């Protein structure tokens, strides 16, 4: 039987061709990360380790906090926190073993994960909290503010008032409880770095935290957070598909060890971080990150070009039974739709970040999407459309409408999502012989709106205010554009 990856087995296994080991093993935990999914492990954790190694600074180990289950904790704990990142390109595969994750915790019941997270954020060694909890993890209300009716958030606010270590029920609730603990421990200023695909992610998170603090009525805590906690915005980018059994076998061939916590990524990585920190941080610029005063042009370009085009390829691709994004981008018609969408509707809404060439960026995206090696699936990207589209697509729609243009290509993306919702929620969607169901936090409401006569489908879905707000359903020309774009899809 193959041995499992751990500090002891790794020391015996290296060196091996195609494998690199951790350049530095952190001696302390300096970062708490909420949302220990594959993306964090393939992105910020790697850059943090590179930065720490480049600066020979061993303070930046990570406590990774999972959200929904203890699965990742169970995967990494027997491996001493070590895991591999398998980078896949058309003609290249390499594996890197990362040691940045010093600890992992699950805050849910049973167990004392929450107590551990609160105590760690209250440690003076910790200077940064990062988050990748996905769009739905923030429980944003339709107005972009904290949803104060959410039961998980309410339970966390009650725990904050009672100063209890009860298991956390929401990411933002856990965060404000941790901020309270830090203030009471007098552990000093803190920087909270949102790394999710939200427009103006730092500002959005700062406002949500403030909404939650206002609801607690604790004015001292609210004032301390305003004075001592910074929320820089960031743009994060790396395509990280779900790890499959085949990926694990490839990694095992390279490493000679079994890695249950393996993650996979494309070769490209980018991180642009607003340089507005309340205290020390890893020297991420030494690892290739861009530290800048203004992240928003980068973020907007990435969300509107990369993520929105990804969604178009995912919905339209799955409806044509393309299993992977790479297959979807090889479909001439879909590729033409993607290009028309970016060129006609998205590019006019963007301002190029310093010295960037957005047309070249758009071309590079299609090349990245066409990488067949990662096996990134259309159904994975199609998940959670109701919370993704407002962030990546509807800003483009609103900007174009405000400029007096009818964004027909963006309407086609909306229509692709609607056709997907209809097919997936009615059991009619089959990709590679497998039935696909609708995986979305609003699945129930979307299925209700999608049911019924095909005519009227666009109107019914446009009236889902949590997605489209109150304005878009009222816009006759946009409604007509979506209705007409729906004809490009097989809607039954
Ligand atoms: C994708 C993103 O699943 C999705 O919604 O669009 O995860 C995308 O792969 C990353 O944002 C790339 O940086």
mmCIF file with all atom_site columns, N, CA, C and O in Angstrom, residues 337-354:
data_model
loop_
_atom_site.group_PDB
_atom_site.id
_atom_site.type_symbol
_atom_site.label_atom_id
_atom_site.label_alt_id
_atom_site.label_comp_id
_atom_site.label_asym_id
_atom_site.label_entity_id
_atom_site.label_seq_id
_atom_site.pdbx_PDB_ins_code
_atom_site.Cartn_x
_atom_site.Cartn_y
_atom_site.Cartn_z
_atom_site.occupancy
_atom_site.B_iso_or_equiv
_atom_site.pdbx_formal_charge
_atom_site.auth_seq_id
_atom_site.auth_comp_id
_atom_site.auth_asym_id
_atom_site.auth_atom_id
_atom_site.pdbx_PDB_model_num
ATOM 1  N N  . UNK A 1 337 ? -19.906 33.604 -29.477 1.00 0.00 ? 337 UNK A N  1
ATOM 2  C CA . UNK A 1 337 ? -20.761 34.310 -28.506 1.00 0.00 ? 337 UNK A CA 1
ATOM 3  C C  . UNK A 1 337 ? -19.904 34.963 -27.427 1.00 0.00 ? 337 UNK A C  1
ATOM 4  O O  . UNK A 1 337 ? -20.165 36.093 -27.022 1.00 0.00 ? 337 UNK A O  1
ATOM 5  N N  . UNK A 1 338 ? -18.908 34.222 -26.977 1.00 0.00 ? 338 UNK A N  1
ATOM 6  C CA . UNK A 1 338 ? -18.055 34.742 -25.897 1.00 0.00 ? 338 UNK A CA 1
ATOM 7  C C  . UNK A 1 338 ? -17.347 36.007 -26.372 1.00 0.00 ? 338 UNK A C  1
ATOM 8  O O  . UNK A 1 338 ? -17.293 37.018 -25.663 1.00 0.00 ? 338 UNK A O  1
ATOM 9  N N  . UNK A 1 339 ? -16.828 35.964 -27.592 1.00 0.00 ? 339 UNK A N  1
ATOM 10 C CA . UNK A 1 339 ? -16.093 37.123 -28.098 1.00 0.00 ? 339 UNK A CA 1
ATOM 11 C C  . UNK A 1 339 ? -17.028 38.312 -28.330 1.00 0.00 ? 339 UNK A C  1
ATOM 12 O O  . UNK A 1 339 ? -16.698 39.456 -27.995 1.00 0.00 ? 339 UNK A O  1
ATOM 13 N N  . UNK A 1 340 ? -18.200 38.034 -28.870 1.00 0.00 ? 340 UNK A N  1
ATOM 14 C CA . UNK A 1 340 ? -19.150 39.131 -29.097 1.00 0.00 ? 340 UNK A CA 1
ATOM 15 C C  . UNK A 1 340 ? -19.563 39.748 -27.770 1.00 0.00 ? 340 UNK A C  1
ATOM 16 O O  . UNK A 1 340 ? -19.687 40.973 -27.645 1.00 0.00 ? 340 UNK A O  1
ATOM 17 N N  . UNK A 1 341 ? -19.746 38.909 -26.782 1.00 0.00 ? 341 UNK A N  1
ATOM 18 C CA . UNK A 1 341 ? -20.147 39.407 -25.453 1.00 0.00 ? 341 UNK A CA 1
ATOM 19 C C  . UNK A 1 341 ? -19.066 40.315 -24.862 1.00 0.00 ? 341 UNK A C  1
ATOM 20 O O  . UNK A 1 341 ? -19.329 41.451 -24.453 1.00 0.00 ? 341 UNK A O  1
ATOM 21 N N  . UNK A 1 342 ? -17.826 39.836 -24.864 1.00 0.00 ? 342 UNK A N  1
ATOM 22 C CA . UNK A 1 342 ? -16.782 40.648 -24.242 1.00 0.00 ? 342 UNK A CA 1
ATOM 23 C C  . UNK A 1 342 ? -16.553 41.934 -25.036 1.00 0.00 ? 342 UNK A C  1
ATOM 24 O O  . UNK A 1 342 ? -16.413 43.010 -24.459 1.00 0.00 ? 342 UNK A O  1
ATOM 25 N N  . UNK A 1 343 ? -16.547 41.813 -26.379 1.00 0.00 ? 343 UNK A N  1
ATOM 26 C CA . UNK A 1 343 ? -16.168 42.982 -27.176 1.00 0.00 ? 343 UNK A CA 1
ATOM 27 C C  . UNK A 1 343 ? -17.272 44.026 -27.243 1.00 0.00 ? 343 UNK A C  1
ATOM 28 O O  . UNK A 1 343 ? -17.004 45.222 -27.153 1.00 0.00 ? 343 UNK A O  1
ATOM 29 N N  . UNK A 1 344 ? -18.503 43.554 -27.380 1.00 0.00 ? 344 UNK A N  1
ATOM 30 C CA . UNK A 1 344 ? -19.583 44.524 -27.585 1.00 0.00 ? 344 UNK A CA 1
ATOM 31 C C  . UNK A 1 344 ? -20.108 45.064 -26.266 1.00 0.00 ? 344 UNK A C  1
ATOM 32 O O  . UNK A 1 344 ? -20.418 46.244 -26.151 1.00 0.00 ? 344 UNK A O  1
ATOM 33 N N  . UNK A 1 345 ? -20.245 44.177 -25.285 1.00 0.00 ? 345 UNK A N  1
ATOM 34 C CA . UNK A 1 345 ? -20.901 44.633 -24.058 1.00 0.00 ? 345 UNK A CA 1
ATOM 35 C C  . UNK A 1 345 ? -19.959 44.886 -22.886 1.00 0.00 ? 345 UNK A C  1
ATOM 36 O O  . UNK A 1 345 ? -20.204 45.799 -22.105 1.00 0.00 ? 345 UNK A O  1
ATOM 37 N N  . UNK A 1 346 ? -18.920 44.075 -22.735 1.00 0.00 ? 346 UNK A N  1
ATOM 38 C CA . UNK A 1 346 ? -18.110 44.240 -21.521 1.00 0.00 ? 346 UNK A CA 1
ATOM 39 C C  . UNK A 1 346 ? -17.030 45.318 -21.692 1.00 0.00 ? 346 UNK A C  1
ATOM 40 O O  . UNK A 1 346 ? -16.928 46.238 -20.869 1.00 0.00 ? 346 UNK A O  1
ATOM 41 N N  . UNK A 1 347 ? -16.248 45.216 -22.755 1.00 0.00 ? 347 UNK A N  1
ATOM 42 C CA . UNK A 1 347 ? -15.099 46.133 -22.865 1.00 0.00 ? 347 UNK A CA 1
ATOM 43 C C  . UNK A 1 347 ? -15.492 47.611 -22.770 1.00 0.00 ? 347 UNK A C  1
ATOM 44 O O  . UNK A 1 347 ? -14.806 48.385 -22.092 1.00 0.00 ? 347 UNK A O  1
ATOM 45 N N  . UNK A 1 348 ? -16.613 48.027 -23.385 1.00 0.00 ? 348 UNK A N  1
ATOM 46 C CA . UNK A 1 348 ? -16.952 49.455 -23.247 1.00 0.00 ? 348 UNK A CA 1
ATOM 47 C C  . UNK A 1 348 ? -17.235 49.890 -21.815 1.00 0.00 ? 348 UNK A C  1
ATOM 48 O O  . UNK A 1 348 ? -17.246 51.090 -21.527 1.00 0.00 ? 348 UNK A O  1
ATOM 49 N N  . UNK A 1 349 ? -17.478 48.952 -20.904 1.00 0.00 ? 349 UNK A N  1
ATOM 50 C CA . UNK A 1 349 ? -17.776 49.349 -19.516 1.00 0.00 ? 349 UNK A CA 1
ATOM 51 C C  . UNK A 1 349 ? -16.515 49.410 -18.658 1.00 0.00 ? 349 UNK A C  1
ATOM 52 O O  . UNK A 1 349 ? -16.604 49.754 -17.478 1.00 0.00 ? 349 UNK A O  1
ATOM 53 N N  . UNK A 1 350 ? -15.370 49.046 -19.232 1.00 0.00 ? 350 UNK A N  1
ATOM 54 C CA . UNK A 1 350 ? -14.167 48.920 -18.403 1.00 0.00 ? 350 UNK A CA 1
ATOM 55 C C  . UNK A 1 350 ? -13.153 50.014 -18.665 1.00 0.00 ? 350 UNK A C  1
ATOM 56 O O  . UNK A 1 350 ? -13.042 50.539 -19.771 1.00 0.00 ? 350 UNK A O  1
ATOM 57 N N  . UNK A 1 351 ? -12.413 50.247 -17.615 1.00 0.00 ? 351 UNK A N  1
ATOM 58 C CA . UNK A 1 351 ? -11.278 51.165 -17.704 1.00 0.00 ? 351 UNK A CA 1
ATOM 59 C C  . UNK A 1 351 ? -10.065 50.260 -17.493 1.00 0.00 ? 351 UNK A C  1
ATOM 60 O O  . UNK A 1 351 ? -10.068 49.465 -16.544 1.00 0.00 ? 351 UNK A O  1
ATOM 61 N N  . UNK A 1 352 ? -9.073  50.353 -18.357 1.00 0.00 ? 352 UNK A N  1
ATOM 62 C CA . UNK A 1 352 ? -7.931  49.439 -18.196 1.00 0.00 ? 352 UNK A CA 1
ATOM 63 C C  . UNK A 1 352 ? -7.133  49.805 -16.958 1.00 0.00 ? 352 UNK A C  1
ATOM 64 O O  . UNK A 1 352 ? -6.807  50.973 -16.755 1.00 0.00 ? 352 UNK A O  1
ATOM 65 N N  . UNK A 1 353 ? -6.804  48.812 -16.116 1.00 0.00 ? 353 UNK A N  1
ATOM 66 C CA . UNK A 1 353 ? -5.890  49.121 -15.019 1.00 0.00 ? 353 UNK A CA 1
ATOM 67 C C  . UNK A 1 353 ? -4.544  49.533 -15.596 1.00 0.00 ? 353 UNK A C  1
ATOM 68 O O  . UNK A 1 353 ? -4.227  49.164 -16.743 1.00 0.00 ? 353 UNK A O  1
ATOM 69 N N  . UNK A 1 354 ? -3.755  50.261 -14.825 1.00 0.00 ? 354 UNK A N  1
ATOM 70 C CA . UNK A 1 354 ? -2.445  50.759 -15.262 1.00 0.00 ? 354 UNK A CA 1
ATOM 71 C C  . UNK A 1 354 ? -1.740  49.931 -16.310 1.00 0.00 ? 354 UNK A C  1
ATOM 72 O O  . UNK A 1 354 ? -1.311  48.811 -16.025 1.00 0.00 ? 354 UNK A O  1
#
